[in-house]
């Protein structure tokens, strides 16, 4: 069970990063005095979109969440760290367990116990995720302390459910496998209610409800193609519960969910960012390790572009940083594109020259990603290459 998530979670929790890394809520709590109303009045934005429509008028009643003590959880075997800030993402998983199972409360308790045993066996000290929703529509607390923290709305236990995102996200495991079918109605309904309550308590905009596969650094199909494809509708239903306005909430197209790359990240996305920073005239080493120098260069770029200089490359900074390259282009941005194409299976030389080989690799990638096949690496292709 939870096998997708198990494969992509680290053996130990990611270190707790400074609050500033966590975006809006972290920065808010650092200031310590701004309530949400003040933040909204000040026009603070997250990823370019106002929070107001998504959390104003919030009065979502908490769904019934069965606490660890009630379903018979074993005590945690390690210390569970509490963050000093709010989570900024809600990550939806599927357990990759069978769908043809009992939907009773007893069955919900059993799946919670089984999941905890599995995770204890992994050496995670407790259930990895914060909450689970059974196929019968029962919501259960996972990691100890999650429910109390959620009620308080100020912090959360650092979980183990999504490598690269554990320090800034809440995880919900959805019992079942959603590669070709959706959660049954009762489960879906509870999932929407639970997500709405979490978004309300932690001021998480619905655009930040993501699938496990969206987490930077993950290599998983979780939460399954069918549930993943239903996430735009899911976000809308959550937004509707959160708002007294019955109108549809504006939602980003799923293809424009961007990876979040920041301090401490390693890998090809960091290399791409470093090449793009060099393209912009900033001298950083391309070593694939997002250290303080890369962060400083990102801040410098953001300041120059009049963006919020938080040093994190997310959905606002990526489209500005990733310049369009095509046949005949040369330079660092082309090198970045070549690194990204190689991460997607091309075997290109990183020579910064967009010639026939890079053109062919770009076409092939666009075809497989169901994009317009024009070999022009613009915002949509950059997005698909790096998310
Ligand atoms: Zn997962």
XYZ file of C-alpha atoms and ligand atoms in Angstrom:
388
model
C 0.000 0.000 0.000
C 0.968 3.593 -0.471
C 3.623 2.082 -2.703
C 3.846 5.030 -5.096
C 4.355 7.360 -2.215
C 6.708 5.036 -0.413
C 8.977 4.862 -3.417
C 9.271 8.584 -3.674
C 9.525 9.526 -0.038
C 12.876 9.931 1.681
C 14.041 7.677 4.483
C 14.140 10.634 6.808
C 12.100 13.834 6.813
C 13.465 16.750 4.847
C 15.050 19.354 7.088
C 12.790 22.151 8.171
C 13.616 25.154 6.074
C 13.305 28.753 7.190
C 9.833 30.186 7.081
C 10.693 32.491 4.186
C 11.121 29.413 1.997
C 7.530 28.478 2.557
C 6.125 31.480 0.818
C 3.152 33.499 1.905
C 2.160 31.954 5.214
C 5.761 31.736 6.394
C 6.348 35.355 5.638
C 3.104 36.236 7.320
C 3.938 34.370 10.477
C 7.375 35.978 10.554
C 5.708 39.336 10.621
C 3.475 37.797 13.191
C 0.827 40.455 13.372
C -1.004 40.479 10.059
C -4.298 38.667 10.088
C -5.729 37.370 6.863
C -8.023 40.357 6.503
C -5.087 42.712 6.687
C -3.170 40.628 4.190
C -6.072 40.674 1.786
C -6.539 44.394 2.259
C -2.865 44.916 1.544
C -3.349 43.046 -1.715
C -0.730 40.411 -1.048
C -0.569 37.834 -3.756
C 0.487 34.241 -4.105
C 1.882 33.256 -7.431
C 0.339 36.335 -8.945
C -3.242 35.579 -7.929
C -5.065 37.235 -5.080
C -5.873 34.998 -2.179
C -9.016 36.889 -1.353
C -11.523 35.001 -3.489
C -10.349 31.688 -2.217
C -10.287 32.213 1.503
C -12.500 35.209 2.206
C -15.840 34.393 3.811
C -14.381 31.091 4.816
C -16.595 29.203 7.214
C -16.102 25.589 6.332
C -17.154 23.312 9.146
C -14.588 20.692 9.994
C -15.531 17.273 8.683
C -15.462 14.411 11.171
C -11.816 13.380 11.350
C -11.172 10.200 13.306
C -8.164 10.825 15.581
C -5.256 8.403 15.901
C -6.372 7.385 19.409
C -9.728 6.227 18.083
C -8.563 3.995 15.257
C -5.915 2.353 17.390
C -2.687 3.902 16.193
C 0.509 2.745 17.812
C 2.573 5.486 19.451
C 5.064 7.220 17.171
C 8.520 5.716 17.488
C 10.421 8.903 16.676
C 10.051 12.524 17.629
C 7.732 14.293 15.238
C 8.868 17.791 14.377
C 6.319 20.576 14.252
C 6.901 23.318 11.713
C 7.004 26.918 12.832
C 4.910 28.038 9.887
C 1.882 27.047 7.870
C 2.042 24.614 4.974
C 1.652 26.193 1.554
C 0.554 23.170 -0.483
C -1.939 20.357 -0.144
C -0.742 17.180 -1.852
C -3.252 14.535 -2.956
C -2.091 10.904 -3.092
C -3.608 7.573 -3.831
C -2.674 4.570 -1.723
C -2.388 2.273 -4.745
C -4.450 -0.290 -2.805
C -7.304 -2.387 -4.251
C -10.628 -0.700 -5.023
C -12.856 -3.682 -4.450
C -12.830 -3.575 -0.647
C -15.216 -3.032 2.267
C -16.367 0.534 2.910
C -17.293 0.216 6.590
C -15.880 2.238 9.449
C -14.103 -0.894 10.680
C -12.458 -1.219 7.271
C -11.353 2.419 7.484
C -9.748 1.766 10.862
C -8.009 -1.279 9.440
C -6.531 0.562 6.448
C -5.251 3.284 8.795
C -3.572 0.650 10.986
C -2.159 -1.207 7.993
C -0.764 1.996 6.538
C 0.870 2.955 9.828
C 2.421 -0.507 10.190
C 3.818 -0.223 6.671
C 5.299 3.190 7.359
C 6.697 2.135 10.746
C 8.361 -0.705 8.884
C 9.985 1.888 6.638
C 11.507 3.533 9.677
C 9.371 6.648 9.359
C 8.431 6.618 13.018
C 4.706 6.968 12.331
C 2.193 7.214 9.493
C 3.870 9.351 6.820
C 0.903 11.417 5.636
C -1.260 13.725 7.709
C -4.683 12.429 6.767
C -6.340 9.563 4.915
C -9.782 9.197 3.372
C -11.217 5.686 3.156
C -13.303 4.396 0.271
C -16.327 4.556 2.549
C -15.747 8.299 3.050
C -14.196 8.232 6.521
C -11.497 10.822 7.162
C -8.739 9.705 9.515
C -5.807 11.410 11.137
C -2.495 9.885 10.015
C 0.636 11.337 11.544
C 0.234 12.063 15.256
C -0.483 15.703 16.003
C -1.934 16.472 12.570
C -5.472 17.045 13.789
C -4.568 19.356 16.668
C -2.259 21.331 14.430
C -4.956 21.640 11.785
C -7.441 22.970 14.329
C -4.895 25.589 15.389
C -4.042 26.484 11.790
C -0.546 27.773 12.605
C 1.797 24.848 12.092
C 1.895 21.189 11.064
C 3.867 18.046 11.838
C 6.522 17.542 9.176
C 5.313 14.470 7.333
C 6.915 11.911 5.066
C 4.796 11.647 1.966
C 6.339 13.629 -0.885
C 10.066 13.962 -1.323
C 10.957 17.549 -2.111
C 7.786 18.910 -0.550
C 7.556 17.469 2.953
C 8.652 20.670 4.626
C 5.858 22.740 3.129
C 2.902 20.494 2.450
C 0.053 18.547 3.987
C -0.529 15.107 2.480
C -3.827 13.275 2.093
C -3.783 9.600 1.143
C -6.879 8.504 -0.737
C -7.580 4.795 -0.297
C -7.659 3.017 -3.641
C -6.039 3.121 -7.067
C -7.142 5.858 -9.443
C -5.346 5.029 -12.634
C -8.615 4.328 -14.454
C -11.449 5.128 -12.075
C -12.445 7.935 -9.755
C -12.989 7.740 -6.002
C -16.558 6.629 -5.163
C -19.034 9.402 -4.298
C -18.742 9.132 -0.507
C -14.969 9.238 -0.655
C -14.938 12.163 -3.092
C -17.327 14.146 -0.903
C -15.206 13.694 2.223
C -12.050 14.482 0.268
C -13.566 17.796 -0.872
C -14.721 18.659 2.666
C -11.387 17.762 4.210
C -9.436 19.692 1.586
C -11.671 22.738 2.051
C -11.175 22.655 5.800
C -7.410 22.318 5.390
C -7.310 25.203 2.885
C -9.363 27.344 5.235
C -7.320 26.600 8.342
C -3.963 27.073 6.667
C -4.943 29.776 4.148
C -3.877 27.555 1.270
C -5.275 28.806 -2.057
C -7.063 26.079 -3.992
C -4.584 26.539 -6.852
C -2.064 24.973 -4.487
C -3.923 21.699 -4.214
C -1.654 19.501 -6.298
C -1.097 15.858 -7.149
C 1.911 14.059 -5.724
C 3.383 13.919 -9.241
C 3.480 17.740 -9.308
C 5.947 17.898 -6.432
C 9.377 18.934 -7.566
C 11.706 15.958 -7.563
C 8.973 13.314 -7.533
C 8.981 10.493 -10.037
C 5.585 8.959 -9.468
C 2.258 8.513 -11.221
C 0.469 9.184 -7.917
C -2.447 9.982 -7.498
C -3.234 8.037 -10.688
C -4.156 9.484 -14.079
C -7.908 9.577 -13.486
C -7.829 11.330 -10.144
C -5.054 13.609 -11.359
C -7.139 14.621 -14.374
C -10.061 15.372 -12.047
C -8.039 17.777 -9.878
C -9.239 20.949 -11.698
C -12.850 19.995 -10.885
C -11.780 19.020 -7.386
C -10.219 22.462 -6.844
C -13.416 24.102 -8.072
C -15.569 22.104 -5.662
C -13.241 22.980 -2.789
C -13.289 26.662 -3.791
C -17.071 26.583 -3.863
C -17.207 25.308 -0.286
C -14.725 27.984 0.748
C -16.590 30.872 -0.754
C -20.056 32.286 -0.308
C -19.863 33.240 -3.976
C -21.459 30.391 -5.915
C -19.717 31.393 -9.143
C -16.942 29.221 -10.524
C -13.502 30.014 -9.129
C -10.787 30.819 -11.647
C -8.420 27.890 -11.896
C -5.062 27.598 -13.568
C -4.857 25.088 -16.371
C -3.097 22.011 -15.021
C -0.321 22.340 -17.567
C 0.617 25.583 -15.869
C 1.457 24.068 -12.555
C 5.171 24.843 -12.302
C 7.749 23.038 -10.244
C 8.986 24.978 -7.238
C 12.776 25.111 -7.061
C 14.588 26.727 -4.157
C 17.380 26.540 -1.619
C 18.545 22.987 -0.975
C 17.120 21.501 -4.176
C 19.344 19.395 -6.400
C 18.960 17.952 -9.840
C 18.232 18.821 -13.400
C 15.690 21.560 -12.637
C 18.313 23.391 -10.619
C 20.743 23.042 -13.533
C 18.123 24.459 -15.885
C 17.576 27.394 -13.519
C 21.324 27.998 -13.337
C 21.688 28.027 -17.130
C 18.743 30.422 -17.405
C 20.285 32.696 -14.764
C 23.498 32.742 -16.806
C 21.414 33.563 -19.868
C 20.105 36.575 -17.943
C 23.680 37.737 -17.359
C 24.182 36.413 -13.839
C 27.318 34.433 -13.142
C 26.426 31.269 -11.281
C 28.108 27.914 -11.522
C 26.046 25.160 -13.166
C 26.425 22.402 -10.602
C 22.830 21.302 -10.103
C 22.902 22.316 -6.458
C 20.680 25.205 -5.380
C 22.888 26.938 -2.822
C 23.051 30.495 -1.452
C 24.768 31.840 -4.611
C 22.023 30.524 -6.845
C 19.446 31.902 -4.462
C 21.108 35.318 -4.535
C 21.140 35.241 -8.342
C 17.437 34.351 -8.408
C 16.678 37.249 -6.071
C 18.703 39.571 -8.249
C 16.771 38.408 -11.307
C 13.447 38.782 -9.500
C 14.276 42.303 -8.346
C 15.234 43.326 -11.853
C 11.994 41.819 -13.172
C 10.031 43.580 -10.404
C 8.860 40.304 -8.925
C 8.625 39.355 -5.272
C 12.305 38.598 -4.538
C 11.886 35.426 -2.485
C 14.696 33.504 -4.183
C 12.347 30.659 -5.117
C 11.655 29.751 -8.740
C 7.959 28.918 -9.011
C 5.093 29.696 -11.320
C 5.733 33.455 -11.364
C 9.487 33.356 -11.941
C 9.734 30.389 -14.335
C 7.866 32.033 -17.235
C 10.022 35.167 -16.924
C 13.300 33.296 -16.618
C 12.697 30.672 -19.317
C 13.172 32.546 -22.563
C 11.911 31.010 -25.786
C 14.520 29.156 -27.841
C 14.236 27.577 -31.276
C 16.231 26.277 -34.213
C 19.233 28.581 -34.663
C 19.247 29.878 -31.068
C 22.512 29.658 -29.148
C 23.645 30.244 -25.582
C 22.882 29.351 -22.011
C 19.103 29.071 -22.408
C 19.681 26.476 -25.128
C 21.980 24.613 -22.752
C 19.183 24.693 -20.180
C 16.758 23.305 -22.734
C 19.242 20.570 -23.637
C 19.658 19.618 -19.965
C 15.862 19.410 -19.599
C 15.468 17.391 -22.807
C 18.155 14.997 -21.620
C 16.295 14.584 -18.328
C 13.342 13.521 -20.492
C 15.373 10.912 -22.304
C 17.202 12.767 -25.092
C 20.943 12.172 -25.342
C 22.054 15.615 -26.438
C 25.441 17.218 -26.106
C 25.115 20.305 -23.878
C 26.683 22.663 -26.417
C 24.261 25.567 -26.341
C 23.590 25.269 -30.044
C 19.989 24.601 -31.127
C 20.708 22.553 -34.236
C 19.101 19.544 -35.927
C 19.620 17.164 -32.977
C 18.020 19.523 -30.458
C 15.222 20.262 -32.923
C 14.485 16.561 -33.300
C 14.587 16.021 -29.517
C 12.255 18.983 -28.949
C 9.772 17.639 -31.520
C 9.871 14.194 -30.016
C 9.271 15.561 -26.520
C 6.400 17.784 -27.673
C 4.784 14.825 -29.377
C 4.971 12.657 -26.268
C 3.722 15.513 -24.071
C 0.800 16.146 -26.482
C 1.928 19.709 -27.170
C 1.983 21.577 -30.479
C 4.890 19.992 -32.341
C 6.837 22.996 -33.631
C 10.253 22.486 -31.984
C 9.908 25.945 -30.427
C 10.627 25.804 -26.702
C 8.294 28.481 -25.349
C 6.391 28.727 -22.041
C 4.251 25.596 -22.508
C 7.148 23.388 -23.527
C 9.419 24.789 -20.808
C 6.625 24.089 -18.333
C 6.167 20.503 -19.493
C 9.934 19.950 -19.520
C 10.484 21.183 -15.984
C 7.367 20.304 -14.004
Zn 1.749 9.732 -3.466
